[in-house]
Backbone as CSV, one residue per row, in Angstrom:
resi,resn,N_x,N_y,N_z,CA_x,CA_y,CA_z,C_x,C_y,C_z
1,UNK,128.672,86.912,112.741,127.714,86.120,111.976,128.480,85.263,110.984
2,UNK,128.002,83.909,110.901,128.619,83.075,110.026,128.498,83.476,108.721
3,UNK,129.344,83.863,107.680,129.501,83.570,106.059,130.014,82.761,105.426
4,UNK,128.094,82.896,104.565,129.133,81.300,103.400,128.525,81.708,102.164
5,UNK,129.466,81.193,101.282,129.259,81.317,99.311,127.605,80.792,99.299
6,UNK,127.144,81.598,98.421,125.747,81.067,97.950,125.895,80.321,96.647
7,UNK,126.083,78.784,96.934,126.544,77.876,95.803,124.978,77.579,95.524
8,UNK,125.327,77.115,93.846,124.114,76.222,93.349,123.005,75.557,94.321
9,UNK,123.528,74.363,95.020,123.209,74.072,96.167,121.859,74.611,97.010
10,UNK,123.148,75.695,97.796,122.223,76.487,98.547,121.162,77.460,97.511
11,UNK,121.255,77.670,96.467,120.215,78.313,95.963,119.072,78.006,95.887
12,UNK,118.766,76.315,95.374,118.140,75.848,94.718,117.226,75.543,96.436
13,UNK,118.086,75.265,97.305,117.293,74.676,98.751,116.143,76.070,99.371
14,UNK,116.904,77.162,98.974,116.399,78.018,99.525,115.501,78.652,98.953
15,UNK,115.056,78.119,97.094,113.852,78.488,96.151,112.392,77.245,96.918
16,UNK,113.248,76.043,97.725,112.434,74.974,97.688,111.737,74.902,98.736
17,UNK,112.937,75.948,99.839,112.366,76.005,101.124,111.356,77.445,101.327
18,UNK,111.012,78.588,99.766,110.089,78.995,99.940,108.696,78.635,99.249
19,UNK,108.942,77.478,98.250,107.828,76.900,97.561,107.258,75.852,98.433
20,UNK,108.174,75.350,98.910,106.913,74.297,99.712,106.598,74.841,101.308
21,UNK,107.614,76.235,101.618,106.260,76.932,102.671,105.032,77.295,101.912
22,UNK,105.046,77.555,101.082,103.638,78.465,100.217,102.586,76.600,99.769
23,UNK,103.412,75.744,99.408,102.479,74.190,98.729,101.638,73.572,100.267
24,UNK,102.440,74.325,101.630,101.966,73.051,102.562,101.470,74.092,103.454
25,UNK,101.075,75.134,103.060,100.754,76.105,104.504,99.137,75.474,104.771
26,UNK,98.457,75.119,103.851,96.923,74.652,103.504,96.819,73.764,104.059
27,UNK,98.191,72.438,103.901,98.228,71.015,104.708,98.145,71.166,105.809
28,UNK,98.870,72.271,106.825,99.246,72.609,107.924,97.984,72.895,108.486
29,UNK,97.186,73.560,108.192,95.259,73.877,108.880,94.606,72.431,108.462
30,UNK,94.504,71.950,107.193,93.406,70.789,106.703,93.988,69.765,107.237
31,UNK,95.274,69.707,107.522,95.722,68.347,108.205,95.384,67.660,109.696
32,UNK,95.883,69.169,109.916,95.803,69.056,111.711,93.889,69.070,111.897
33,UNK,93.438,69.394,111.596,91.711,69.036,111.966,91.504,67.860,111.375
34,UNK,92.109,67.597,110.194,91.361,66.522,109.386,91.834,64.831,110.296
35,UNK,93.504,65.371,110.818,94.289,64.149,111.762,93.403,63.753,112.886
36,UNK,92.530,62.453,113.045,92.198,62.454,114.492,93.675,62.220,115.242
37,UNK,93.110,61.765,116.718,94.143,61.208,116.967,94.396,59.612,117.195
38,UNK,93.364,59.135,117.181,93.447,57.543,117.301,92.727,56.950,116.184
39,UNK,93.814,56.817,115.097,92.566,56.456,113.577,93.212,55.163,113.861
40,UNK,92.181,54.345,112.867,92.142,52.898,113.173,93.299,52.561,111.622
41,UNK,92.809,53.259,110.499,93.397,52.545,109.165,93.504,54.307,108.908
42,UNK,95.335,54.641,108.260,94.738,55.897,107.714,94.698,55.739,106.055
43,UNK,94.399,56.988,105.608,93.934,56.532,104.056,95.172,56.372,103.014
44,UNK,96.689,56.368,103.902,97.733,56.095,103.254,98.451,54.818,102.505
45,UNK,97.512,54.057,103.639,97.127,52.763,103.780,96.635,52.211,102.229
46,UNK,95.415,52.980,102.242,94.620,52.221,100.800,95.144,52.612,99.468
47,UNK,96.278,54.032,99.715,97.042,54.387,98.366,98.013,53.805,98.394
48,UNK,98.733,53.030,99.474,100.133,52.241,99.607,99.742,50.900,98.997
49,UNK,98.827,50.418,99.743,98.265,48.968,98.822,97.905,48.957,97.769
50,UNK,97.339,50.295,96.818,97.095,50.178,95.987,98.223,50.021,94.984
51,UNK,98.965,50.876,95.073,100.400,51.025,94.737,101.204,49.855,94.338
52,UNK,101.551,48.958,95.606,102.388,48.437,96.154,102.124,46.731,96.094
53,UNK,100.726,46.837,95.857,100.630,45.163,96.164,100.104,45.224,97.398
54,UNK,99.930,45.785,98.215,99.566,45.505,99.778,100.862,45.257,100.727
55,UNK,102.121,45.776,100.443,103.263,45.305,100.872,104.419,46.659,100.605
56,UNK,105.128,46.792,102.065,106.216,47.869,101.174,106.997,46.755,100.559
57,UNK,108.056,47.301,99.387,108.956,46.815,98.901,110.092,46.086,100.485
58,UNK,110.670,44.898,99.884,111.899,44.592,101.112,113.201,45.199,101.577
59,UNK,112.936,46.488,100.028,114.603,47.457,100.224,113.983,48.642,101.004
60,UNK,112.900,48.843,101.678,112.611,50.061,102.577,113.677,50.321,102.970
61,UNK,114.828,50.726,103.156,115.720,50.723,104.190,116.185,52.142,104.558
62,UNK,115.070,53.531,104.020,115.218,55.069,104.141,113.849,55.043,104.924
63,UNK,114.445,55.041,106.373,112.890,55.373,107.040,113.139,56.519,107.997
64,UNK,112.159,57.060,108.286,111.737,58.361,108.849,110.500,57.643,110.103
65,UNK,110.954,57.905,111.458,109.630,57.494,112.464,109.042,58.782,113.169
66,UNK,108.440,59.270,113.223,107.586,60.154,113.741,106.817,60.108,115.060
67,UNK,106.292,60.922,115.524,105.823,60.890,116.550,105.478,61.869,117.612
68,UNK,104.789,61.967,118.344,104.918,62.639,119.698,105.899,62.686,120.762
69,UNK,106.261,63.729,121.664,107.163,63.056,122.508,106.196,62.125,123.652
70,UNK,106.794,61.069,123.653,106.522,60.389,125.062,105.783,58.889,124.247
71,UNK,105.806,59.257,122.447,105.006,58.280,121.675,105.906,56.735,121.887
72,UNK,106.916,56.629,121.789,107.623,55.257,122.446,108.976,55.682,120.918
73,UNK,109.285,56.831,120.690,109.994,56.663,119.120,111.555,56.016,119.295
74,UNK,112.017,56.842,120.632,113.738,56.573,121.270,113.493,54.559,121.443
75,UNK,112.826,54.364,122.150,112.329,52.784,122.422,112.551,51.828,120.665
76,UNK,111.141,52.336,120.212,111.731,51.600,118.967,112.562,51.594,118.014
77,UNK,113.057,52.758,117.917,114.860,53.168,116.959,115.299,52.401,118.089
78,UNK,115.589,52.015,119.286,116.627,50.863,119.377,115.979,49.919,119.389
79,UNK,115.159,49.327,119.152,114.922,47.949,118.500,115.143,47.593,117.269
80,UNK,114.787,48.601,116.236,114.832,48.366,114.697,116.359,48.273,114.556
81,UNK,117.125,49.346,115.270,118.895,49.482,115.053,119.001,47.745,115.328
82,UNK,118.971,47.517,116.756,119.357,46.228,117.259,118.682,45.319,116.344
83,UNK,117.693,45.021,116.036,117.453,43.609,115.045,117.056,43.887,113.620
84,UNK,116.896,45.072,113.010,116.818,45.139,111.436,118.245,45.714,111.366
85,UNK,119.431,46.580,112.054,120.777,46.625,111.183,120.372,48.535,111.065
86,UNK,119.552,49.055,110.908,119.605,50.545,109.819,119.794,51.449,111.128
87,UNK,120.899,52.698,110.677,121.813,53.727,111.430,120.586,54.325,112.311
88,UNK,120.493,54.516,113.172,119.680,55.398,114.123,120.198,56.983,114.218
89,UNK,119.659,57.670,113.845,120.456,58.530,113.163,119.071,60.167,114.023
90,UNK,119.719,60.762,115.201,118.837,61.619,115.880,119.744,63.400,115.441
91,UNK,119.073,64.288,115.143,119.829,65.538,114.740,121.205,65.784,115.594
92,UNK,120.331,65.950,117.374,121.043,66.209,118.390,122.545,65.483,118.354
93,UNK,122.652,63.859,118.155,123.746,63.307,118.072,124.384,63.910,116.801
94,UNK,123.868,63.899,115.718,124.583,64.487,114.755,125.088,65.576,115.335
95,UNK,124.470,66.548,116.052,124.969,67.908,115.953,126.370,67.822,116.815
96,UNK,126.152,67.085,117.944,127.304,66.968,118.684,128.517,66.169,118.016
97,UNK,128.359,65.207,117.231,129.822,64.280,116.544,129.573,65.329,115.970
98,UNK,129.059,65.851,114.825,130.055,66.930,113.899,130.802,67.912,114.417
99,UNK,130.283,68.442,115.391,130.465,69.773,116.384,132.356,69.076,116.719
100,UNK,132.112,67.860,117.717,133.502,67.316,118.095,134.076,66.518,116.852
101,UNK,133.937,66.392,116.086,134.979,65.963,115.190,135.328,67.775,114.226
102,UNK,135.025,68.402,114.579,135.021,69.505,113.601,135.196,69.857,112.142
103,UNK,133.803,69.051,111.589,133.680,69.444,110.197,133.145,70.345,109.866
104,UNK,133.235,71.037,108.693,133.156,72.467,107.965,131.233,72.228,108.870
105,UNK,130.396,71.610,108.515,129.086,71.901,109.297,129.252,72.114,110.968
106,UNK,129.655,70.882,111.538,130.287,71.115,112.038,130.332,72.363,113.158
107,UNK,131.352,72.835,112.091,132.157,74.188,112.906,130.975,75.503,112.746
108,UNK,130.292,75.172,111.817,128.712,76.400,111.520,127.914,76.262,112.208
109,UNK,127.412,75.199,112.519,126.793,74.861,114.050,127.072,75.618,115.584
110,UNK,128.513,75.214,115.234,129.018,75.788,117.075,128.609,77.098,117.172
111,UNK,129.208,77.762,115.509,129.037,79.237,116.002,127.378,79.218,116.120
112,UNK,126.487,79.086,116.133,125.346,79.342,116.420,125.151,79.261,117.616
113,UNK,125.698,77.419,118.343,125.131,77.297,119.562,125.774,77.928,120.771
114,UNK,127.464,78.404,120.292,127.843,79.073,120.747,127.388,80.367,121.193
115,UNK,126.750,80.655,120.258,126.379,82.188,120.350,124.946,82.266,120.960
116,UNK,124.363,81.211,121.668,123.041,80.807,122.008,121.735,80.851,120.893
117,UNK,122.247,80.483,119.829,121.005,80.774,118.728,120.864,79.542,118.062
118,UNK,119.499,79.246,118.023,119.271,77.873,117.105,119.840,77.767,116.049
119,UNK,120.312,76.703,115.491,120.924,76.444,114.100,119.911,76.507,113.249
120,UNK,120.162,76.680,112.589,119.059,77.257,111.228,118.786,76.308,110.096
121,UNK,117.598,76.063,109.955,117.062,74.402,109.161,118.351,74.338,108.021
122,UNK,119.028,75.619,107.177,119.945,75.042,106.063,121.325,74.237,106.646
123,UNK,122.076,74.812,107.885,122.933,74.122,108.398,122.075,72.702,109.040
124,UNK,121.319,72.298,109.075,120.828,71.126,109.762,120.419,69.990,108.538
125,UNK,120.222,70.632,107.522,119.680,69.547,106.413,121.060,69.641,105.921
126,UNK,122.620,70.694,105.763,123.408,70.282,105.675,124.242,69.083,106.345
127,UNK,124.217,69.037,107.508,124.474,68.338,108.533,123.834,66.293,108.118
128,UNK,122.758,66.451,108.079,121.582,65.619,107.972,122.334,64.912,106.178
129,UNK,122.564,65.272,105.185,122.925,65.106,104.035,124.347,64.754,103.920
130,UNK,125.499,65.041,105.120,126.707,65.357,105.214,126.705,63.114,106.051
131,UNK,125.588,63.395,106.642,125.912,61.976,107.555,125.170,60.494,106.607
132,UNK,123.812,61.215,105.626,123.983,59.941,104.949,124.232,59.467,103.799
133,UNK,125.605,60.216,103.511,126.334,60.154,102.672,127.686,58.854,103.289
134,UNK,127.345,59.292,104.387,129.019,57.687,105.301,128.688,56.541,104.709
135,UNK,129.642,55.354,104.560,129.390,54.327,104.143,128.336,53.627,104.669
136,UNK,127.716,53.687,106.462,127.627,52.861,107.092,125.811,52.957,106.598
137,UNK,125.531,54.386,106.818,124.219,54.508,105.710,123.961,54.334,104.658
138,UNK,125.134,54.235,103.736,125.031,54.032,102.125,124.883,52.161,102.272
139,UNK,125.402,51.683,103.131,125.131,50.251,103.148,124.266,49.483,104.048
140,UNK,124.066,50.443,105.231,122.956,49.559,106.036,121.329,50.134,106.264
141,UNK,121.344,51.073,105.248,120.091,52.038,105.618,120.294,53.459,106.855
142,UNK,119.054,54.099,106.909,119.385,54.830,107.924,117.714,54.816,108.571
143,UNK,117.442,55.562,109.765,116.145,55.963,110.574,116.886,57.310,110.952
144,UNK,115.971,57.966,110.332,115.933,59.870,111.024,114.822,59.508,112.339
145,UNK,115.525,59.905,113.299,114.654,60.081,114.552,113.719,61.450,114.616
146,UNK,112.371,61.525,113.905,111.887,62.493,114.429,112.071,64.046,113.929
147,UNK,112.763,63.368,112.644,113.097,65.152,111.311,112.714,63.877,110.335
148,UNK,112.195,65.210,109.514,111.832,66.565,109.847,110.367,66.807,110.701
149,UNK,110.498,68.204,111.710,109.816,68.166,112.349,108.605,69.168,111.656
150,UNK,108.793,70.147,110.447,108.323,71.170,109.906,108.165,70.712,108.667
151,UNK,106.766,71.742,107.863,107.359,71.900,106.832,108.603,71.927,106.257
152,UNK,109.184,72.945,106.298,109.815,73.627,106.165,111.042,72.882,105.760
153,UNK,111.037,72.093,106.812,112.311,71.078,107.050,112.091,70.123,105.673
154,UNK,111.365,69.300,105.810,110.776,68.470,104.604,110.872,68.836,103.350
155,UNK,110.192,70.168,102.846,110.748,70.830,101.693,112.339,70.490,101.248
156,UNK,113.102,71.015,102.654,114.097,71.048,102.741,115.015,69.926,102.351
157,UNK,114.498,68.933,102.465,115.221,67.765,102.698,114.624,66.583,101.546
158,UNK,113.713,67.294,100.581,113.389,66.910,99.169,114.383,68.198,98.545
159,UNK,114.578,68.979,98.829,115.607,69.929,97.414,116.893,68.998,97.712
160,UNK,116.901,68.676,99.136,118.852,67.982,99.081,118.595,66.504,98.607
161,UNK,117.389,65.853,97.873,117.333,64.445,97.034,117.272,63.455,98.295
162,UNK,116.682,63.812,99.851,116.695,63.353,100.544,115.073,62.726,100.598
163,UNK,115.089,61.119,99.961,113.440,61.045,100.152,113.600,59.295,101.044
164,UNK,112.760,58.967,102.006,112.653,57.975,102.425,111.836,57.324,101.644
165,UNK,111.902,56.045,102.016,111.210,55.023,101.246,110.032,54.623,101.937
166,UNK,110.036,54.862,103.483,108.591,55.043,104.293,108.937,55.777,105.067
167,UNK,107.868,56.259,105.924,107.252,57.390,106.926,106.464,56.102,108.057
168,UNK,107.034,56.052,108.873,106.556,55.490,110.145,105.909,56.705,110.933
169,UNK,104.438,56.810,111.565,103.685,57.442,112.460,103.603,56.570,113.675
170,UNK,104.158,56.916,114.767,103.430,56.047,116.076,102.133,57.091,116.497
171,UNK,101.400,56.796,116.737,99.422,57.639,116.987,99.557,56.959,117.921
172,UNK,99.529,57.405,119.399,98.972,57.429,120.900,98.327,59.030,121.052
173,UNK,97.323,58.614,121.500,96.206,60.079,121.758,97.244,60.703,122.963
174,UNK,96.854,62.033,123.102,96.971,62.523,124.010,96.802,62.880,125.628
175,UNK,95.754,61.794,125.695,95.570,61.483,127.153,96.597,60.848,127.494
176,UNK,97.098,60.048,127.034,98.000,58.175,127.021,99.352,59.397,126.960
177,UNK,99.855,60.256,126.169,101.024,61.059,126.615,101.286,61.107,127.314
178,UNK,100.344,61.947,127.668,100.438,63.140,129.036,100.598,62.238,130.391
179,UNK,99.616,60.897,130.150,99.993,60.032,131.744,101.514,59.324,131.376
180,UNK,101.960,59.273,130.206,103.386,58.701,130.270,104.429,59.564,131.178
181,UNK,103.934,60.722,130.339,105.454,61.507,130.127,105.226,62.003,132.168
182,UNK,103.927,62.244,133.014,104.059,62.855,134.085,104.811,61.241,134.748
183,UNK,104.381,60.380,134.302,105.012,59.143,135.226,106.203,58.722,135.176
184,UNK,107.341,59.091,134.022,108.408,59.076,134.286,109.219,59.489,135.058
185,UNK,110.448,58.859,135.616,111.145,59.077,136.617,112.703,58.353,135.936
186,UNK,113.853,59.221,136.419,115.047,59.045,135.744,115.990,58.321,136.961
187,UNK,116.589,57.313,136.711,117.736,56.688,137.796,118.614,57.446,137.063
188,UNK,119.552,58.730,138.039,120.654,59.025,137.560,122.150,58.237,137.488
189,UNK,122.200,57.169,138.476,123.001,56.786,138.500,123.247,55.780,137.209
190,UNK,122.457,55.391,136.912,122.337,53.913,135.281,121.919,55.383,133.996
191,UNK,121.008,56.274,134.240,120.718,56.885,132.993,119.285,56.118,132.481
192,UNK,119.237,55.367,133.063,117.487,54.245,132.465,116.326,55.060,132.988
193,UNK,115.502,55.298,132.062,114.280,55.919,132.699,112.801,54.992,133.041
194,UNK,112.427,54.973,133.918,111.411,53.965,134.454,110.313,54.542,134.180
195,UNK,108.505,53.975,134.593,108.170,54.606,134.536,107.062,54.019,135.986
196,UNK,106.653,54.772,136.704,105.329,54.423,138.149,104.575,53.796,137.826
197,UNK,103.798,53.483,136.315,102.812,52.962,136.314,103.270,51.291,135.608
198,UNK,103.778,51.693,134.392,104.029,50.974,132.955,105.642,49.861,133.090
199,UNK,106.459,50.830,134.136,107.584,50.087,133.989,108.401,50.477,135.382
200,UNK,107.865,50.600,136.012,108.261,50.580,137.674,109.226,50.208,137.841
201,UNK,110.439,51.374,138.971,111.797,50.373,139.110,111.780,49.647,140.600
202,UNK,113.049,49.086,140.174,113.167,47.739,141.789,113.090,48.971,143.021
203,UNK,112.785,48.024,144.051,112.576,49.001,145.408,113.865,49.570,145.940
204,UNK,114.804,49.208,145.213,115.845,49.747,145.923,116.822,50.837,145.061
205,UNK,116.026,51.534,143.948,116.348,52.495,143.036,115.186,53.362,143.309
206,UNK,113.941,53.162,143.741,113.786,53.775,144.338,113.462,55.574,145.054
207,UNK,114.733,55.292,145.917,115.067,56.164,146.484,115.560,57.051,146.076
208,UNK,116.400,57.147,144.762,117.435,58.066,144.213,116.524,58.122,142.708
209,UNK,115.168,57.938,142.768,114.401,58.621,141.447,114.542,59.861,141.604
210,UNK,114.763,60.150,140.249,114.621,62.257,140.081,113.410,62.231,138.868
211,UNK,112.573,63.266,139.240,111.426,63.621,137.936,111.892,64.984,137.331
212,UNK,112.203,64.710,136.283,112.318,66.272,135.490,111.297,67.248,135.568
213,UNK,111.945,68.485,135.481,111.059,69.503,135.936,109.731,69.490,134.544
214,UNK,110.451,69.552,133.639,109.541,69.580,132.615,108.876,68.640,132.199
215,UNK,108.769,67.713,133.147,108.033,66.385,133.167,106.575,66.462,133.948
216,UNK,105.566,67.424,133.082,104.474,68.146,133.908,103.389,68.203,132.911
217,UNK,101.718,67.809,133.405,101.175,67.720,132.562,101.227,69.437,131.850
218,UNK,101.282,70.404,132.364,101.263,71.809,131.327,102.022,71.641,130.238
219,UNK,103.378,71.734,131.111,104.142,71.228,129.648,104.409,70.419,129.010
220,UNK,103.878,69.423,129.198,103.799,68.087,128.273,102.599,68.464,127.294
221,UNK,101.603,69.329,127.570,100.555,70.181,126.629,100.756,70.948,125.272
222,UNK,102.011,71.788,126.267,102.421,73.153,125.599,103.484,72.029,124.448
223,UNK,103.882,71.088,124.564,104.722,70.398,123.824,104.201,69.416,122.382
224,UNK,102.756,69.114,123.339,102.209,68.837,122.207,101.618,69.340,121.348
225,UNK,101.204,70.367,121.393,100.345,71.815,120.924,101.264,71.851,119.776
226,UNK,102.834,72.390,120.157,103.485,72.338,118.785,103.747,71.382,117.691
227,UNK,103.612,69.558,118.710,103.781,68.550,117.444,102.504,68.786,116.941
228,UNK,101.580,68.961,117.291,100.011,68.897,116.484,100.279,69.847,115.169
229,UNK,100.886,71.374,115.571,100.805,72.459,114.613,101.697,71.857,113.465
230,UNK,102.561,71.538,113.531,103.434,70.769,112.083,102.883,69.305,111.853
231,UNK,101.966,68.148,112.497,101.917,67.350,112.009,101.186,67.217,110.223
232,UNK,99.782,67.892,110.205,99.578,67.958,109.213,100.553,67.878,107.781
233,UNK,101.061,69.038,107.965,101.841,69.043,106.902,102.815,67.575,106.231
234,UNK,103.392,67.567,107.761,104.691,66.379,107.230,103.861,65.022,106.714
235,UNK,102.586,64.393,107.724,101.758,63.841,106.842,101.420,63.918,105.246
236,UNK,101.192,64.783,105.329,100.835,65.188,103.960,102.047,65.423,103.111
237,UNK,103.082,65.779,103.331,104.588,65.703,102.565,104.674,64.413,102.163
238,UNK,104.431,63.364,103.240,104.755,62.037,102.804,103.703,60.907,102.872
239,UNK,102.549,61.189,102.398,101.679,60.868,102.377,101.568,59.366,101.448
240,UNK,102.120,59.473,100.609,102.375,58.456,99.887,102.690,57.057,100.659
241,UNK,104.272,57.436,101.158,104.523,56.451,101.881,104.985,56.380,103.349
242,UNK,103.441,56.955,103.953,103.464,57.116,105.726,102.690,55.964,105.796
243,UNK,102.895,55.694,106.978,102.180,54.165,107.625,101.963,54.811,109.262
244,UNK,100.492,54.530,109.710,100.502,55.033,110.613,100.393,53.447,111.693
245,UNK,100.992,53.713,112.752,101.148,52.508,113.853,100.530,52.744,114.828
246,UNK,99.889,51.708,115.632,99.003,52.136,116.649,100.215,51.849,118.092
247,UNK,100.336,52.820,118.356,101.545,53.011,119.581,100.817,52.573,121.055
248,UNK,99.790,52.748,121.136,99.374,52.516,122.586,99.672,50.994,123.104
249,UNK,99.731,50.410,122.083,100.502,49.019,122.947,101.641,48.449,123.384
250,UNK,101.996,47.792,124.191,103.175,47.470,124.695,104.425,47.271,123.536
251,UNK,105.883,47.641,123.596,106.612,47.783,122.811,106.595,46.752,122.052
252,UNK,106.829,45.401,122.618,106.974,44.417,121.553,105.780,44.165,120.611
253,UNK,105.049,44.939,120.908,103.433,44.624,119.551,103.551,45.623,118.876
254,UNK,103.757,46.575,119.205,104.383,47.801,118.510,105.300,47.512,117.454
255,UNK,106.617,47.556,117.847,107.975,46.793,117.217,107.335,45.781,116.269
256,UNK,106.739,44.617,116.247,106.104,43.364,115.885,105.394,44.022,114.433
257,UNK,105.014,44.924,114.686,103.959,46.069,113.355,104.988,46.407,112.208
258,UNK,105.791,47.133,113.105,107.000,47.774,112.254,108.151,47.197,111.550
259,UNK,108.174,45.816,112.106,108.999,44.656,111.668,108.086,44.015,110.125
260,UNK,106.767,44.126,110.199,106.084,43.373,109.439,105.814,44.676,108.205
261,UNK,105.689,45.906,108.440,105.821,46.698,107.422,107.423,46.857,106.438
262,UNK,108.120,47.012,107.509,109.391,47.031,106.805,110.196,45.805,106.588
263,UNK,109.761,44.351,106.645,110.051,43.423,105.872,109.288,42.930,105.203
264,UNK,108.075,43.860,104.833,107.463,43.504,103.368,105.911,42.554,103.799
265,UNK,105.794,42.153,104.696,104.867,41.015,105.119,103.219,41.968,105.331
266,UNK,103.370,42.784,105.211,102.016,44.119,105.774,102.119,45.142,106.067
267,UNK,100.895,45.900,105.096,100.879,46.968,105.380,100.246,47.697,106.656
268,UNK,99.111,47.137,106.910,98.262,47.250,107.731,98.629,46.889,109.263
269,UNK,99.197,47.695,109.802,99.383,48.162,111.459,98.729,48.242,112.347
């Protein structure tokens, strides 16, 4: 088992990561009923404008995008990277560059995944705090792909002074998932994933489509079941400054939303 000094630090994360399980367990039930799934304006909206002028500020540049899987989130982190500039920044990649460059997190990681056991939210908000601290985030912004996914995490990642400046929601209902995620199909040879209905590949790729196993409406269910159980909360963590986006449309109207929130031009998505 990994040992480490219980510094200041870690004390203070681990008083924060049991106060805001106990502040958001309430968010976690009132959220998730209170969340439809296809709201038109949410009410973050009318406290952001009120706030704000009707406008985020033009230095947004600490954003957090959220979502479902299959909501379009991988799609638009590379658009925002490619034409707004800010680090695309997903746990998984973190976990692996720290893992191969072997820093002190790092090396606390392996032994976990080594040992087949999830890394544990304090090595991950270490990790997460360790990367946007690099110059390239201290100067070009960053996008967390999709953390925090918990309470828990969130707490977490307000004790380490980690606060974004917005909360991006993509909202596609759950019907519109579930027909994404069964219609995908992977070209192994390129790595590009197509999709049968939405984004069909040429006839001569074809042949060498593979569908992931877990590319099934059950478990595309059982997957969402769990984003539903934490959405409440993280809503409500960042309630202030979440913006919810209407995802069901084609990427570039999508993108087009998120461009106009985070360069200041509208709030309203």
């Amino acid at each position: 088992m990994l040992m480490t000094t219980c510094t200041p630090f870690r004390s203070t994360l681990l008083l924060a990561l049991a106060v805001g399980c106990a502040a958001t367990i309430g968010a976690v039930q009132q959220g998730h009923a209170a969340h439809t799934r296809t709201p038109a304006r949410s009410s973050a909206f009318a406290r952001m404008e009120a706030s704000r002028g009707g406008a985020m500020p033009r230095a947004a540049r600490k954003v957090i995008i959220a979502g479902a899987p299959a909501s379009g989130k991988g799609t638009q982190c590379e658009l925002i990277k490619s034409q707004l500039g800010l680090v695309h920044l997903s746990t998984g990649d973190m976990l692996r560059a720290a893992v191969q460059a072997g820093t002190k997190v790092g090396l606390a990681a392996k032994e976990y995944m080594d040992g087949g056991k999830l890394v544990p939210d304090e090595v991950i908000i270490d990790l997460v705090r360790e990367r946007l601290a690099q110059p390239d985030c201290e100067a070009n912004g960053w996008l967390l792909d999709g953390f925090p996914r918990t309470a828990v995490q969130a707490a977490a990642l307000r004790a380490a002074q980690i606060e974004p400046d917005l909360v991006l929601y993509l909202n596609v209902p759950d019907s519109m998932l579930i027909e994404r995620v069964v219609g995908r199909r992977l070209d192994p040879e390129t790595g590009r994933i197509y999709h049968l209905t939405f984004d069909p590949p040429p006839s001569d790729v074809v042949p060498r489509m593979t569908h992931r196993s877990d590319d099934t409406a059950e478990k595309a269910q059982v997957r969402l079941s769990q984003f539903h159980e934490h959405l409440g909360a993280i809503l409500a963590a960042y309630q202030s400054v979440t913006v919810e986006i209407d995802g069901t449309r084609g990427k570039q109207d999508v993108f087009a939303s998120i461009s106009r929130v985070l360069e200041g031009s509208a709030i309203a998505a």
